[in-house]
Amino acid sequence: KHVPRGTGRAMAFVGASMGCGDIVCQGLAVGRDFGPDAWDARRSRNMWVAGTFVTGPIGHCWQVALERMMPGNAGRQILAKTTCNAIWAWFLGLPIFFMTITLLNGRSVESGLTKIRSDLASTFTAGMFYWPFVNLLVFRFVVLDSRAIANSFAGVLWNIFLSYQANRDTGLAVVAQGADADVVPAGVAAPADCAQFA
């Protein structure tokens, strides 16, 4: 019946971290030539919008609901909540994010469903090597109202890591412009798509 405490702060932090994380990813992908002319501001804006108005509030409300269902920070509760976060990511978190970005890029719902089918498994698998460890720390040491914010900062690091790994050995993918194109580091379907796993 009311908005959970901390939702506004979570929206602000998640949106900012997703937008800034995308700028860093683009900078790492382009390299020394990155600047205002090479920056895809529309992509960063879409990431900010998705984080502020979709994944930020939804993620925070999920964390609140999860804590109400499984209160406490003992080992058993932490493992249970980490498992639930992974299930949430597979069935709701990642699909919602993929669909949001696809629609913000001016594409169709069918394109969003195609993106989910093509990228969900690989993104989820990669995230399983990072996010469960983040979740264990967050559930143990971070108070409920700040968990979405903590996850947003971890998401920036995850985004930067993916961009670095993708470009370290394989070079850069072609940068495409337009409503039907993404700026994509080689070897990654879209680095920004991995920003929110938890």
PDB file of C-alpha atoms in Angstrom:
ATOM      1  CA  LYS A   1       0.000   0.000   0.000  1.00  0.00           C
ATOM      2  CA  HIS A   2       3.009   2.291   0.133  1.00  0.00           C
ATOM      3  CA  VAL A   3       6.363   2.695  -1.563  1.00  0.00           C
ATOM      4  CA  PRO A   4       9.135   0.946   0.411  1.00  0.00           C
ATOM      5  CA  ARG A   5      11.507   3.254   2.240  1.00  0.00           C
ATOM      6  CA  GLY A   6      14.642   4.008   0.256  1.00  0.00           C
ATOM      7  CA  THR A   7      13.063   3.534  -3.179  1.00  0.00           C
ATOM      8  CA  GLY A   8      13.813   7.088  -4.341  1.00  0.00           C
ATOM      9  CA  ARG A   9      17.430   6.837  -3.270  1.00  0.00           C
ATOM     10  CA  ALA A  10      17.749   3.457  -4.975  1.00  0.00           C
ATOM     11  CA  MET A  11      16.307   4.905  -8.202  1.00  0.00           C
ATOM     12  CA  ALA A  12      18.804   7.766  -8.166  1.00  0.00           C
ATOM     13  CA  PHE A  13      21.855   5.631  -7.446  1.00  0.00           C
ATOM     14  CA  VAL A  14      20.975   2.762  -9.781  1.00  0.00           C
ATOM     15  CA  GLY A  15      20.162   5.125 -12.642  1.00  0.00           C
ATOM     16  CA  ALA A  16      23.366   7.103 -12.162  1.00  0.00           C
ATOM     17  CA  SER A  17      25.525   4.005 -11.863  1.00  0.00           C
ATOM     18  CA  MET A  18      24.022   2.397 -14.953  1.00  0.00           C
ATOM     19  CA  GLY A  19      24.406   5.555 -17.015  1.00  0.00           C
ATOM     20  CA  CYS A  20      27.961   6.174 -15.823  1.00  0.00           C
ATOM     21  CA  GLY A  21      28.855   2.521 -16.182  1.00  0.00           C
ATOM     22  CA  ASP A  22      27.761   2.616 -19.789  1.00  0.00           C
ATOM     23  CA  ILE A  23      29.918   5.678 -20.462  1.00  0.00           C
ATOM     24  CA  VAL A  24      32.929   3.873 -18.977  1.00  0.00           C
ATOM     25  CA  CYS A  25      32.161   0.781 -21.066  1.00  0.00           C
ATOM     26  CA  GLN A  26      31.981   2.839 -24.237  1.00  0.00           C
ATOM     27  CA  GLY A  27      35.225   4.583 -23.333  1.00  0.00           C
ATOM     28  CA  LEU A  28      37.026   1.296 -22.798  1.00  0.00           C
ATOM     29  CA  ALA A  29      35.626  -0.096 -26.046  1.00  0.00           C
ATOM     30  CA  VAL A  30      36.613   2.903 -28.164  1.00  0.00           C
ATOM     31  CA  GLY A  31      39.901   3.613 -26.412  1.00  0.00           C
ATOM     32  CA  ARG A  32      41.917   6.780 -26.809  1.00  0.00           C
ATOM     33  CA  ASP A  33      39.612   8.131 -29.496  1.00  0.00           C
ATOM     34  CA  PHE A  34      36.670   8.216 -27.097  1.00  0.00           C
ATOM     35  CA  GLY A  35      35.178  11.665 -26.630  1.00  0.00           C
ATOM     36  CA  PRO A  36      31.983  13.610 -27.236  1.00  0.00           C
ATOM     37  CA  ASP A  37      31.979  12.727 -30.941  1.00  0.00           C
ATOM     38  CA  ALA A  38      32.380   8.990 -30.272  1.00  0.00           C
ATOM     39  CA  TRP A  39      30.039   8.841 -27.284  1.00  0.00           C
ATOM     40  CA  ASP A  40      26.630   7.310 -27.950  1.00  0.00           C
ATOM     41  CA  ALA A  41      24.703   9.572 -25.568  1.00  0.00           C
ATOM     42  CA  ARG A  42      21.401   7.946 -26.492  1.00  0.00           C
ATOM     43  CA  ARG A  43      22.615   4.561 -25.287  1.00  0.00           C
ATOM     44  CA  SER A  44      23.810   6.036 -21.979  1.00  0.00           C
ATOM     45  CA  ARG A  45      20.530   7.898 -21.573  1.00  0.00           C
ATOM     46  CA  ASN A  46      18.588   4.699 -22.149  1.00  0.00           C
ATOM     47  CA  MET A  47      20.677   2.956 -19.514  1.00  0.00           C
ATOM     48  CA  TRP A  48      19.966   5.791 -17.077  1.00  0.00           C
ATOM     49  CA  VAL A  49      16.241   5.651 -17.815  1.00  0.00           C
ATOM     50  CA  ALA A  50      16.162   1.870 -17.397  1.00  0.00           C
ATOM     51  CA  GLY A  51      18.019   2.052 -14.098  1.00  0.00           C
ATOM     52  CA  THR A  52      16.075   4.981 -12.685  1.00  0.00           C
ATOM     53  CA  PHE A  53      12.556   3.996 -13.629  1.00  0.00           C
ATOM     54  CA  VAL A  54      12.635   0.218 -14.087  1.00  0.00           C
ATOM     55  CA  THR A  55      15.438  -1.867 -12.611  1.00  0.00           C
ATOM     56  CA  GLY A  56      16.157   0.498  -9.702  1.00  0.00           C
ATOM     57  CA  PRO A  57      12.679   0.550  -8.153  1.00  0.00           C
ATOM     58  CA  ILE A  58      11.854  -3.041  -9.107  1.00  0.00           C
ATOM     59  CA  GLY A  59      15.156  -4.309  -7.735  1.00  0.00           C
ATOM     60  CA  HIS A  60      14.721  -2.389  -4.482  1.00  0.00           C
ATOM     61  CA  CYS A  61      11.153  -3.628  -3.997  1.00  0.00           C
ATOM     62  CA  TRP A  62      12.375  -7.173  -4.654  1.00  0.00           C
ATOM     63  CA  GLN A  63      15.071  -6.813  -1.990  1.00  0.00           C
ATOM     64  CA  VAL A  64      12.482  -5.526   0.499  1.00  0.00           C
ATOM     65  CA  ALA A  65      10.114  -8.411  -0.267  1.00  0.00           C
ATOM     66  CA  LEU A  66      12.956 -10.927  -0.019  1.00  0.00           C
ATOM     67  CA  GLU A  67      13.981  -9.629   3.385  1.00  0.00           C
ATOM     68  CA  ARG A  68      10.409  -9.829   4.639  1.00  0.00           C
ATOM     69  CA  MET A  69      10.146 -13.435   3.465  1.00  0.00           C
ATOM     70  CA  MET A  70      13.566 -14.435   4.835  1.00  0.00           C
ATOM     71  CA  PRO A  71      14.646 -12.007   7.543  1.00  0.00           C
ATOM     72  CA  GLY A  72      18.104 -12.174   9.072  1.00  0.00           C
ATOM     73  CA  ASN A  73      21.732 -12.409   8.013  1.00  0.00           C
ATOM     74  CA  ALA A  74      22.729 -15.813   9.331  1.00  0.00           C
ATOM     75  CA  GLY A  75      24.362 -18.259   6.959  1.00  0.00           C
ATOM     76  CA  ARG A  76      21.202 -20.174   6.061  1.00  0.00           C
ATOM     77  CA  GLN A  77      19.209 -17.006   5.304  1.00  0.00           C
ATOM     78  CA  ILE A  78      22.035 -15.547   3.238  1.00  0.00           C
ATOM     79  CA  LEU A  79      22.338 -18.685   1.115  1.00  0.00           C
ATOM     80  CA  ALA A  80      18.570 -18.854   0.661  1.00  0.00           C
ATOM     81  CA  LYS A  81      18.359 -15.190  -0.400  1.00  0.00           C
ATOM     82  CA  THR A  82      21.320 -15.569  -2.753  1.00  0.00           C
ATOM     83  CA  THR A  83      19.593 -18.544  -4.383  1.00  0.00           C
ATOM     84  CA  CYS A  84      16.346 -16.593  -4.664  1.00  0.00           C
ATOM     85  CA  ASN A  85      18.247 -13.701  -6.263  1.00  0.00           C
ATOM     86  CA  ALA A  86      19.591 -16.053  -8.929  1.00  0.00           C
ATOM     87  CA  ILE A  87      16.096 -17.390  -9.618  1.00  0.00           C
ATOM     88  CA  TRP A  88      14.770 -13.825  -9.758  1.00  0.00           C
ATOM     89  CA  ALA A  89      17.512 -12.825 -12.204  1.00  0.00           C
ATOM     90  CA  TRP A  90      16.747 -15.723 -14.547  1.00  0.00           C
ATOM     91  CA  PHE A  91      12.973 -15.415 -14.634  1.00  0.00           C
ATOM     92  CA  LEU A  92      12.387 -11.686 -14.083  1.00  0.00           C
ATOM     93  CA  GLY A  93      15.393  -9.416 -13.509  1.00  0.00           C
ATOM     94  CA  LEU A  94      17.349 -10.046 -16.704  1.00  0.00           C
ATOM     95  CA  PRO A  95      14.320 -10.498 -19.006  1.00  0.00           C
ATOM     96  CA  ILE A  96      12.780  -7.233 -17.761  1.00  0.00           C
ATOM     97  CA  PHE A  97      16.078  -5.444 -18.280  1.00  0.00           C
ATOM     98  CA  PHE A  98      16.636  -6.847 -21.773  1.00  0.00           C
ATOM     99  CA  MET A  99      13.105  -5.948 -22.814  1.00  0.00           C
ATOM    100  CA  THR A 100      13.363  -2.433 -21.354  1.00  0.00           C
ATOM    101  CA  ILE A 101      16.594  -1.631 -23.202  1.00  0.00           C
ATOM    102  CA  THR A 102      15.257  -3.127 -26.434  1.00  0.00           C
ATOM    103  CA  LEU A 103      12.103  -0.997 -26.285  1.00  0.00           C
ATOM    104  CA  LEU A 104      14.051   2.141 -25.334  1.00  0.00           C
ATOM    105  CA  ASN A 105      16.215   1.528 -28.404  1.00  0.00           C
ATOM    106  CA  GLY A 106      13.069   1.762 -30.532  1.00  0.00           C
ATOM    107  CA  ARG A 107      12.758  -1.924 -31.288  1.00  0.00           C
ATOM    108  CA  SER A 108       9.765  -4.212 -31.056  1.00  0.00           C
ATOM    109  CA  VAL A 109       8.589  -6.549 -28.318  1.00  0.00           C
ATOM    110  CA  GLU A 110       9.473  -9.428 -30.626  1.00  0.00           C
ATOM    111  CA  SER A 111      13.036  -8.093 -30.826  1.00  0.00           C
ATOM    112  CA  GLY A 112      13.101  -8.012 -27.054  1.00  0.00           C
ATOM    113  CA  LEU A 113      11.960 -11.615 -26.846  1.00  0.00           C
ATOM    114  CA  THR A 114      14.630 -12.580 -29.376  1.00  0.00           C
ATOM    115  CA  LYS A 115      17.267 -10.813 -27.304  1.00  0.00           C
ATOM    116  CA  ILE A 116      16.114 -12.613 -24.171  1.00  0.00           C
ATOM    117  CA  ARG A 117      16.287 -15.980 -25.925  1.00  0.00           C
ATOM    118  CA  SER A 118      19.739 -15.293 -27.355  1.00  0.00           C
ATOM    119  CA  ASP A 119      21.452 -13.572 -24.409  1.00  0.00           C
ATOM    120  CA  LEU A 120      19.770 -14.706 -21.207  1.00  0.00           C
ATOM    121  CA  ALA A 121      21.654 -17.983 -20.714  1.00  0.00           C
ATOM    122  CA  SER A 122      25.128 -16.598 -21.471  1.00  0.00           C
ATOM    123  CA  THR A 123      24.610 -13.499 -19.328  1.00  0.00           C
ATOM    124  CA  PHE A 124      23.228 -15.520 -16.447  1.00  0.00           C
ATOM    125  CA  THR A 125      26.094 -18.023 -16.636  1.00  0.00           C
ATOM    126  CA  ALA A 126      28.729 -15.288 -16.639  1.00  0.00           C
ATOM    127  CA  GLY A 127      26.998 -13.560 -13.757  1.00  0.00           C
ATOM    128  CA  MET A 128      27.072 -16.705 -11.644  1.00  0.00           C
ATOM    129  CA  PHE A 129      30.842 -16.277 -11.362  1.00  0.00           C
ATOM    130  CA  TYR A 130      30.418 -12.795  -9.874  1.00  0.00           C
ATOM    131  CA  TRP A 131      27.029 -11.947  -8.426  1.00  0.00           C
ATOM    132  CA  PRO A 132      26.588 -14.744  -5.857  1.00  0.00           C
ATOM    133  CA  PHE A 133      29.755 -13.553  -4.118  1.00  0.00           C
ATOM    134  CA  VAL A 134      28.518  -9.957  -4.203  1.00  0.00           C
ATOM    135  CA  ASN A 135      25.150 -11.084  -2.828  1.00  0.00           C
ATOM    136  CA  LEU A 136      26.796 -12.973   0.032  1.00  0.00           C
ATOM    137  CA  LEU A 137      28.607  -9.805   1.110  1.00  0.00           C
ATOM    138  CA  VAL A 138      25.604  -7.526   0.572  1.00  0.00           C
ATOM    139  CA  PHE A 139      23.195  -9.737   2.516  1.00  0.00           C
ATOM    140  CA  ARG A 140      25.686 -10.081   5.344  1.00  0.00           C
ATOM    141  CA  PHE A 141      26.922  -6.513   5.747  1.00  0.00           C
ATOM    142  CA  VAL A 142      24.585  -4.035   3.982  1.00  0.00           C
ATOM    143  CA  VAL A 143      21.360  -2.793   5.535  1.00  0.00           C
ATOM    144  CA  LEU A 144      18.170  -3.375   3.561  1.00  0.00           C
ATOM    145  CA  ASP A 145      17.620   0.234   2.457  1.00  0.00           C
ATOM    146  CA  SER A 146      21.071   0.371   0.857  1.00  0.00           C
ATOM    147  CA  ARG A 147      21.173  -3.023  -0.885  1.00  0.00           C
ATOM    148  CA  ALA A 148      19.986  -1.830  -4.287  1.00  0.00           C
ATOM    149  CA  ILE A 149      22.591   0.934  -4.104  1.00  0.00           C
ATOM    150  CA  ALA A 150      25.348  -1.515  -3.170  1.00  0.00           C
ATOM    151  CA  ASN A 151      24.314  -3.773  -6.042  1.00  0.00           C
ATOM    152  CA  SER A 152      24.349  -0.802  -8.424  1.00  0.00           C
ATOM    153  CA  PHE A 153      27.984  -0.050  -7.558  1.00  0.00           C
ATOM    154  CA  ALA A 154      28.875  -3.706  -8.005  1.00  0.00           C
ATOM    155  CA  GLY A 155      27.045  -3.505 -11.341  1.00  0.00           C
ATOM    156  CA  VAL A 156      29.314  -0.702 -12.542  1.00  0.00           C
ATOM    157  CA  LEU A 157      32.367  -2.808 -11.721  1.00  0.00           C
ATOM    158  CA  TRP A 158      30.814  -5.789 -13.484  1.00  0.00           C
ATOM    159  CA  ASN A 159      30.158  -3.684 -16.589  1.00  0.00           C
ATOM    160  CA  ILE A 160      33.703  -2.350 -16.658  1.00  0.00           C
ATOM    161  CA  PHE A 161      35.132  -5.838 -16.134  1.00  0.00           C
ATOM    162  CA  LEU A 162      33.120  -7.273 -19.019  1.00  0.00           C
ATOM    163  CA  SER A 163      34.198  -4.501 -21.346  1.00  0.00           C
ATOM    164  CA  TYR A 164      37.855  -4.927 -20.376  1.00  0.00           C
ATOM    165  CA  GLN A 165      37.758  -8.705 -20.781  1.00  0.00           C
ATOM    166  CA  ALA A 166      35.968  -8.511 -24.127  1.00  0.00           C
ATOM    167  CA  ASN A 167      38.430  -6.020 -25.613  1.00  0.00           C
ATOM    168  CA  ARG A 168      41.694  -7.259 -24.110  1.00  0.00           C
ATOM    169  CA  ASP A 169      42.377 -10.003 -26.667  1.00  0.00           C
ATOM    170  CA  THR A 170      39.790  -9.663 -29.399  1.00  0.00           C
ATOM    171  CA  GLY A 171      39.915  -6.010 -30.362  1.00  0.00           C
ATOM    172  CA  LEU A 172      36.897  -3.797 -30.865  1.00  0.00           C
ATOM    173  CA  ALA A 173      33.630  -4.582 -32.492  1.00  0.00           C
ATOM    174  CA  VAL A 174      32.338  -2.237 -35.161  1.00  0.00           C
ATOM    175  CA  VAL A 175      30.473   0.689 -33.669  1.00  0.00           C
ATOM    176  CA  ALA A 176      27.075   0.961 -35.323  1.00  0.00           C
ATOM    177  CA  GLN A 177      24.729   3.904 -35.062  1.00  0.00           C
ATOM    178  CA  GLY A 178      20.973   4.014 -35.350  1.00  0.00           C
ATOM    179  CA  ALA A 179      17.840   2.785 -33.653  1.00  0.00           C
ATOM    180  CA  ASP A 180      18.529  -0.836 -34.577  1.00  0.00           C
ATOM    181  CA  ALA A 181      22.196  -0.866 -33.543  1.00  0.00           C
ATOM    182  CA  ASP A 182      24.099  -1.198 -30.302  1.00  0.00           C
ATOM    183  CA  VAL A 183      27.607  -0.115 -29.399  1.00  0.00           C
ATOM    184  CA  VAL A 184      29.059  -3.485 -28.508  1.00  0.00           C
ATOM    185  CA  PRO A 185      32.513  -4.590 -27.382  1.00  0.00           C
ATOM    186  CA  ALA A 186      33.655  -7.654 -29.285  1.00  0.00           C
ATOM    187  CA  GLY A 187      32.585 -10.910 -27.741  1.00  0.00           C
ATOM    188  CA  VAL A 188      29.779  -9.471 -25.600  1.00  0.00           C
ATOM    189  CA  ALA A 189      26.177  -9.245 -26.731  1.00  0.00           C
ATOM    190  CA  ALA A 190      25.892  -5.871 -25.002  1.00  0.00           C
ATOM    191  CA  PRO A 191      27.956  -4.984 -21.948  1.00  0.00           C
ATOM    192  CA  ALA A 192      25.239  -2.796 -20.516  1.00  0.00           C
ATOM    193  CA  ASP A 193      22.875  -5.744 -20.551  1.00  0.00           C
ATOM    194  CA  CYS A 194      24.931  -7.341 -17.797  1.00  0.00           C
ATOM    195  CA  ALA A 195      24.781  -4.376 -15.506  1.00  0.00           C
ATOM    196  CA  GLN A 196      21.918  -5.668 -13.381  1.00  0.00           C
ATOM    197  CA  PHE A 197      22.040  -9.320 -12.491  1.00  0.00           C
ATOM    198  CA  ALA A 198      21.028  -9.143  -8.887  1.00  0.00           C
TER     199      ALA A 198
END
